[in-house]
CSV table of C-alpha atoms in Angstrom, one decimal:
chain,number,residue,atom,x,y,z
B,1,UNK,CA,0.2,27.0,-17.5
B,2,UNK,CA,-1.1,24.2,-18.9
B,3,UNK,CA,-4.8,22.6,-18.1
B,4,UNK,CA,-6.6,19.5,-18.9
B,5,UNK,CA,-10.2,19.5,-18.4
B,6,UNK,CA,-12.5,15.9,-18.7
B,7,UNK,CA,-15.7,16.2,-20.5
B,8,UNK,CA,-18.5,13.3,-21.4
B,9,UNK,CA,-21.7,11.3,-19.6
B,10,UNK,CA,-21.7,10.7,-16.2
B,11,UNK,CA,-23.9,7.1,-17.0
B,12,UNK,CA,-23.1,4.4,-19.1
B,13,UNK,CA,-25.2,1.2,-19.8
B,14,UNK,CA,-23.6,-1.4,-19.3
B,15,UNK,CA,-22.4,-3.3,-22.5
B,16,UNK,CA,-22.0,0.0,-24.2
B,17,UNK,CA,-18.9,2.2,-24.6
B,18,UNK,CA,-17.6,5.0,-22.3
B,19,UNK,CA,-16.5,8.0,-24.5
B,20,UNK,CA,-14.6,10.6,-22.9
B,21,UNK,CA,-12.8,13.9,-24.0
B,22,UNK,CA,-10.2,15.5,-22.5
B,23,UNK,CA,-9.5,19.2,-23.7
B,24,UNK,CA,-5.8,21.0,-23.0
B,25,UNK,CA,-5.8,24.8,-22.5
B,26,UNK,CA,-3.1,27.2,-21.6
B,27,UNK,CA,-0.2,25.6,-24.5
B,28,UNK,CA,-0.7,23.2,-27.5
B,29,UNK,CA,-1.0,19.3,-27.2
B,30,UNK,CA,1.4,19.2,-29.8
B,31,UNK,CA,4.5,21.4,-28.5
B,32,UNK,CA,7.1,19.1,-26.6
B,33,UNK,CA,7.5,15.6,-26.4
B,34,UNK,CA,4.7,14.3,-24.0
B,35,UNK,CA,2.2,11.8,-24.1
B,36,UNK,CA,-1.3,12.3,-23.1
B,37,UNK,CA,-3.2,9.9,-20.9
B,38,UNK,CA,-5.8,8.3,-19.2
B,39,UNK,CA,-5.9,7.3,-15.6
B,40,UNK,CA,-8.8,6.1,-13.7
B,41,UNK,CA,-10.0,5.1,-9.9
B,42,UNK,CA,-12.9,3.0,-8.5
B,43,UNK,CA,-14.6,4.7,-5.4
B,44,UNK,CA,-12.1,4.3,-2.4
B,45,UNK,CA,-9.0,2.5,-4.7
B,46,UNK,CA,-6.0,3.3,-6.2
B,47,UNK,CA,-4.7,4.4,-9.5
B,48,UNK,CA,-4.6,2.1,-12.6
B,49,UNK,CA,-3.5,3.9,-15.9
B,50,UNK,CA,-6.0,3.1,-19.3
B,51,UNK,CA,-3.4,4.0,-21.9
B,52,UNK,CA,-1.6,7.1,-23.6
B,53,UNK,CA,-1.0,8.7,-27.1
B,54,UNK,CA,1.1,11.0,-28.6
B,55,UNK,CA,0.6,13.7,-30.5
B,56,UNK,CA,1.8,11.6,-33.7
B,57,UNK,CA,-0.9,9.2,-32.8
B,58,UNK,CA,1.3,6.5,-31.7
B,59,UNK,CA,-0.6,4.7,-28.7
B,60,UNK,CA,0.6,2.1,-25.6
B,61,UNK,CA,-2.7,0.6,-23.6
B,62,UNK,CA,-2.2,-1.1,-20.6
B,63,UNK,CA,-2.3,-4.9,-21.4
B,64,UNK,CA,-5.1,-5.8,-19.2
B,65,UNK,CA,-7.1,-3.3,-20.8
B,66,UNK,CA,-6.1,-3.3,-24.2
B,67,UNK,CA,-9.0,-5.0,-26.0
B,68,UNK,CA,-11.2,-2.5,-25.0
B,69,UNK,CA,-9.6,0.6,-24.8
B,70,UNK,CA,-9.6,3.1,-27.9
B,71,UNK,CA,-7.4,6.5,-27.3
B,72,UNK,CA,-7.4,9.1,-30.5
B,73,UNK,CA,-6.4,12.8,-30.4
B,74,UNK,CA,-7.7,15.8,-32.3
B,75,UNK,CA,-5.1,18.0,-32.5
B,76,UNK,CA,-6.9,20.6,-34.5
B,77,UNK,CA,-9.0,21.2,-31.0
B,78,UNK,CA,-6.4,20.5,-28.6
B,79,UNK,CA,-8.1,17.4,-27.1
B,80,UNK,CA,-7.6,13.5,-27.2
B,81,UNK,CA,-10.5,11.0,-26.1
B,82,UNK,CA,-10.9,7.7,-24.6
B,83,UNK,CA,-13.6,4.9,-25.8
B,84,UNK,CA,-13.9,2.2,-23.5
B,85,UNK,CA,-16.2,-0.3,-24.7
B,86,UNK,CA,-18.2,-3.5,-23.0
B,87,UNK,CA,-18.3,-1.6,-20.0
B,88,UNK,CA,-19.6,-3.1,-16.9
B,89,UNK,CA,-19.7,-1.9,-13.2
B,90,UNK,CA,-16.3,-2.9,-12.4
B,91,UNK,CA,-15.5,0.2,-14.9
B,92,UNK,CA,-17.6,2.6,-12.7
B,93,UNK,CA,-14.9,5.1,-11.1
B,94,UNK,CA,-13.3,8.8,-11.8
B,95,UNK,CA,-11.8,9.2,-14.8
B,96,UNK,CA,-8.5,11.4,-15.2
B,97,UNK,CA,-6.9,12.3,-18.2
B,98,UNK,CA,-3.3,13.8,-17.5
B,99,UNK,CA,0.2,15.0,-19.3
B,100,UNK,CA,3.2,12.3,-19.0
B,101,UNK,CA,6.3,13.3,-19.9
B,102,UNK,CA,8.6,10.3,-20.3
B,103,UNK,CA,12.4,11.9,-20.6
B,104,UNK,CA,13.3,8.1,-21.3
B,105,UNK,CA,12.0,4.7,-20.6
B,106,UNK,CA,11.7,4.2,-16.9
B,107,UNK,CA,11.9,8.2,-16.1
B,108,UNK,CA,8.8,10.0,-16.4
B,109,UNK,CA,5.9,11.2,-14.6
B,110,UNK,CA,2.2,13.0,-15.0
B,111,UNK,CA,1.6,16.3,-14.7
B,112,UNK,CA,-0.9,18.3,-14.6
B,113,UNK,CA,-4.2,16.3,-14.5
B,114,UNK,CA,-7.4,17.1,-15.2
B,115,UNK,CA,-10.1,17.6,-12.2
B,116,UNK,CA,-11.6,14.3,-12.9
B,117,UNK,CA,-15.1,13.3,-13.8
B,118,UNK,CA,-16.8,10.6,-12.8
B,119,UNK,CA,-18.5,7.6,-14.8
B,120,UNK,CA,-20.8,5.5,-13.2
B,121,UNK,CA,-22.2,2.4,-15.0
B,122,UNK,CA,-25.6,1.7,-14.5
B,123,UNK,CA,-28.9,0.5,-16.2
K,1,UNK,CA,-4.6,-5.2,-5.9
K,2,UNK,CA,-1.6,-2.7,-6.7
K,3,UNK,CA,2.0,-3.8,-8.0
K,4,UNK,CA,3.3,-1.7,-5.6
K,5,UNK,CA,2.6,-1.7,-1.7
K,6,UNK,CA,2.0,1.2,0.7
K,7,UNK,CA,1.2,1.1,4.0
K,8,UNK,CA,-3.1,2.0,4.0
K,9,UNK,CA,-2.3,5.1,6.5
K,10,UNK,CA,0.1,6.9,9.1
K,11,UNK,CA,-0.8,9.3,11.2
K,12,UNK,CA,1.6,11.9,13.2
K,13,UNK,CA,0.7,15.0,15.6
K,14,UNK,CA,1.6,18.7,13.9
K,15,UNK,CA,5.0,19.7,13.4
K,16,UNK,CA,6.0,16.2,13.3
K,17,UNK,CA,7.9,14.0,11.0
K,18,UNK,CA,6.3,10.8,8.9
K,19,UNK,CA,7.6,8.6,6.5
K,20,UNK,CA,5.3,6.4,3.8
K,21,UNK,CA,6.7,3.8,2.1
K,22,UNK,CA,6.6,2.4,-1.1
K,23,UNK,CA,7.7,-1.1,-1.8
K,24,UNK,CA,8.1,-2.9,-5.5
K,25,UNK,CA,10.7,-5.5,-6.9
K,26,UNK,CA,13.6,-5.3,-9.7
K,27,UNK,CA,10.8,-5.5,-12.8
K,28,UNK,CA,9.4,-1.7,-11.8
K,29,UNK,CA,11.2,0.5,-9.1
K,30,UNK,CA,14.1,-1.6,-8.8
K,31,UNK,CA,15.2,-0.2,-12.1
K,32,UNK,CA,13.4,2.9,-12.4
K,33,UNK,CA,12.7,6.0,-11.0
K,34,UNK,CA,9.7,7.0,-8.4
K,35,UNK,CA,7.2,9.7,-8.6
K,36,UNK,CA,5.0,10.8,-5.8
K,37,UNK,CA,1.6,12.4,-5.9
K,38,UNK,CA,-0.5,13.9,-3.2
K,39,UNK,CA,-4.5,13.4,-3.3
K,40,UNK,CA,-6.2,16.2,-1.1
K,41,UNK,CA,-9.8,15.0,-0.6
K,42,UNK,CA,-12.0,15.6,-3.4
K,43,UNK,CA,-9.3,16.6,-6.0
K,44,UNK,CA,-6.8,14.9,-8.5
K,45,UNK,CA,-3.8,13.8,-7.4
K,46,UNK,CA,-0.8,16.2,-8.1
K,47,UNK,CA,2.9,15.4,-8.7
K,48,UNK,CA,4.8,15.7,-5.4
K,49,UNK,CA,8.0,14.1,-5.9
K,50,UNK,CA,9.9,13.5,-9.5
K,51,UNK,CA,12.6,11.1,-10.4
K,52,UNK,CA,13.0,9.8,-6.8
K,53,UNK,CA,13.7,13.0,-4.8
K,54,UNK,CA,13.3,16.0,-7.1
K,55,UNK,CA,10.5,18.4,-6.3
K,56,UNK,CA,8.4,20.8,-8.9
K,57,UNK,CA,8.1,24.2,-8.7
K,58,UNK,CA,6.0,25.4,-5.4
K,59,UNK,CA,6.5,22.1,-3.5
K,60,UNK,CA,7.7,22.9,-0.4
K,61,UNK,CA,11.2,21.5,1.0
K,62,UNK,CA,9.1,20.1,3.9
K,63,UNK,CA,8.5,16.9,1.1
K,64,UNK,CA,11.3,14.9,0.1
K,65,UNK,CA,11.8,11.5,-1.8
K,66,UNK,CA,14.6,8.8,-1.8
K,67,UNK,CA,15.3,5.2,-3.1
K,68,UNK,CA,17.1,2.3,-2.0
K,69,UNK,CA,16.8,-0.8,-4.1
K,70,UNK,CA,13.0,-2.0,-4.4
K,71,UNK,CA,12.0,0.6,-2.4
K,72,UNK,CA,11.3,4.2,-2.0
K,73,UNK,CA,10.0,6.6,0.8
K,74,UNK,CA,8.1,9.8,0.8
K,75,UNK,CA,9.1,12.0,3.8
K,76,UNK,CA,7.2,15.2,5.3
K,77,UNK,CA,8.5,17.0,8.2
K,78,UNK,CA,6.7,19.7,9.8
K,79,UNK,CA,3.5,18.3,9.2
K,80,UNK,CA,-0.1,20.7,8.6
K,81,UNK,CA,-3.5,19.7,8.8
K,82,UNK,CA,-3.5,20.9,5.1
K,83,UNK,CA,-1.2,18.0,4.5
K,84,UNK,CA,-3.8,14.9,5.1
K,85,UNK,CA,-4.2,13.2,1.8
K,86,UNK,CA,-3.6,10.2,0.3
K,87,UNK,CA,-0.3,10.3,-1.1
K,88,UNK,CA,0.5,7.3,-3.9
K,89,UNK,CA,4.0,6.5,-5.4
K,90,UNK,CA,4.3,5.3,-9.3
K,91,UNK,CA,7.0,3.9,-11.4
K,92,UNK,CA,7.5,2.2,-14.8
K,93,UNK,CA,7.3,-1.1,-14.7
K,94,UNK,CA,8.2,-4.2,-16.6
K,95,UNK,CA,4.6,-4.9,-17.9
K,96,UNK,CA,5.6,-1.7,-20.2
K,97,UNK,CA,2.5,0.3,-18.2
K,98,UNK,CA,3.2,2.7,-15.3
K,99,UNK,CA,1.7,1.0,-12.1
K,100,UNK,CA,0.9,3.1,-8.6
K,101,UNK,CA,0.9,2.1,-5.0
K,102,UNK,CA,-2.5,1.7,-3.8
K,103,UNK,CA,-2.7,5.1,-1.6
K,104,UNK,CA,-1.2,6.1,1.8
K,105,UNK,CA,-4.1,7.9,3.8
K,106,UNK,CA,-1.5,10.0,6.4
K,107,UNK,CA,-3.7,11.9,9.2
K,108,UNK,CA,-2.2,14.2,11.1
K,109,UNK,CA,-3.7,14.3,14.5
């Protein structure tokens, strides 16, 4: 059964970048046709999604994002990352990283995801 | 705000029936399918409902999904305390990005 796992610092200055890792365990990152991705959530929102990769390295960022965003996968170690950069507090919330399997545009869904971690941004 | 609307919360007694609702337009679920995740406090979300009204492996038949134009519903009948959670819906949408609800809170009384 497949796991995801977040990793990276809990505080970020603002103006820097946010650098997370997200590690798969229990099957290979490259086996199947999924896409890995990010998904995050402010304290007491909802869910907006940061962007995805495939194991090719082929990424899609969500557009109001997409300046900022940096996703890159190592598939050596099983994991992919996320480099958000210019942070300020608005980008303070948990970040997920998930599986999406997309059977065809407009079909898909996430599953699993990670437990979570959360970033504030701070001086 | 979120591209899709939700009611903020329902609530129901135990053993009950409730129904949360997920509304959108013909650029997302209109012309897509829905997925449905449940929150339980403190945790990630976890898929709940796939392609409309298909369930994973281990969700009980208690949740169901369905769609009708712009619109989809999450059911759960039989309703447990374990059940309060904030349950979101997602689709694909025009924009070429998945976009959520923003998050039913159900309490079940």
């Amino acid at each position: 059964q497949v796991q995801l796992q977040e990793s990276g610092p809990g505080l970020v200055k603002p103006s820097q970048t946010l650098s997370l890792t997200c590690t798969v365990s229990g099957g290979s990152i490259s086996s199947g046709s999924y896409y890995w991705s990010w998904i995050r959530q402010p304290a007491g929102k909802g869910l907006e999604w940061i962007g995805r990769i495939y194991t090719s390295g082929s990424t899609n960022y969500n557009p109001s994002l997409k300046s900022r965003v940096t996703i890159s996968v190592d598939t050596s170690k099983n994991q992919f990352s996320l480099k958000l950069s210019s942070v300020t507090a608005a980008d303070t919330a948990v970040y997920y990283c998930a599986r999406w399997l997309q059977l065809e545009v407009g079909r898909d869904w996430f599953d699993p995801w990670g437990q979570g971690t959360l970033v504030t941004v701070s001086s | 705000q979120s591209v899709l609307t939700q009611p903020p919360s329902v609530s129901a007694a135990p053993g009950q029936k409730v129904t949360i609702s997920c509304s959108g337009s013909s650029s997302n679920i209109g012309n897509n399918y829905v997925s449905w995740y449940q929150q339980l406090p403190g945790t990630a979300p976890k898929l709940l409902i796939y392609d409309n009204n298909k369930r994973p492996s281990g969700i009980p038949d208690r949740f169901s999904g369905s769609k009708s134009g712009t619109s989809a519903t999450l059911g759960i009948t039989g309703l447990q305390t374990g059940d309060e959670a904030d349950y979101y819906c997602g689709t694909w949408d025009s924009s070429l990005s998945p976009v959520f609800g923003g998050g039913t809170k159900l309490t079940v009384l």
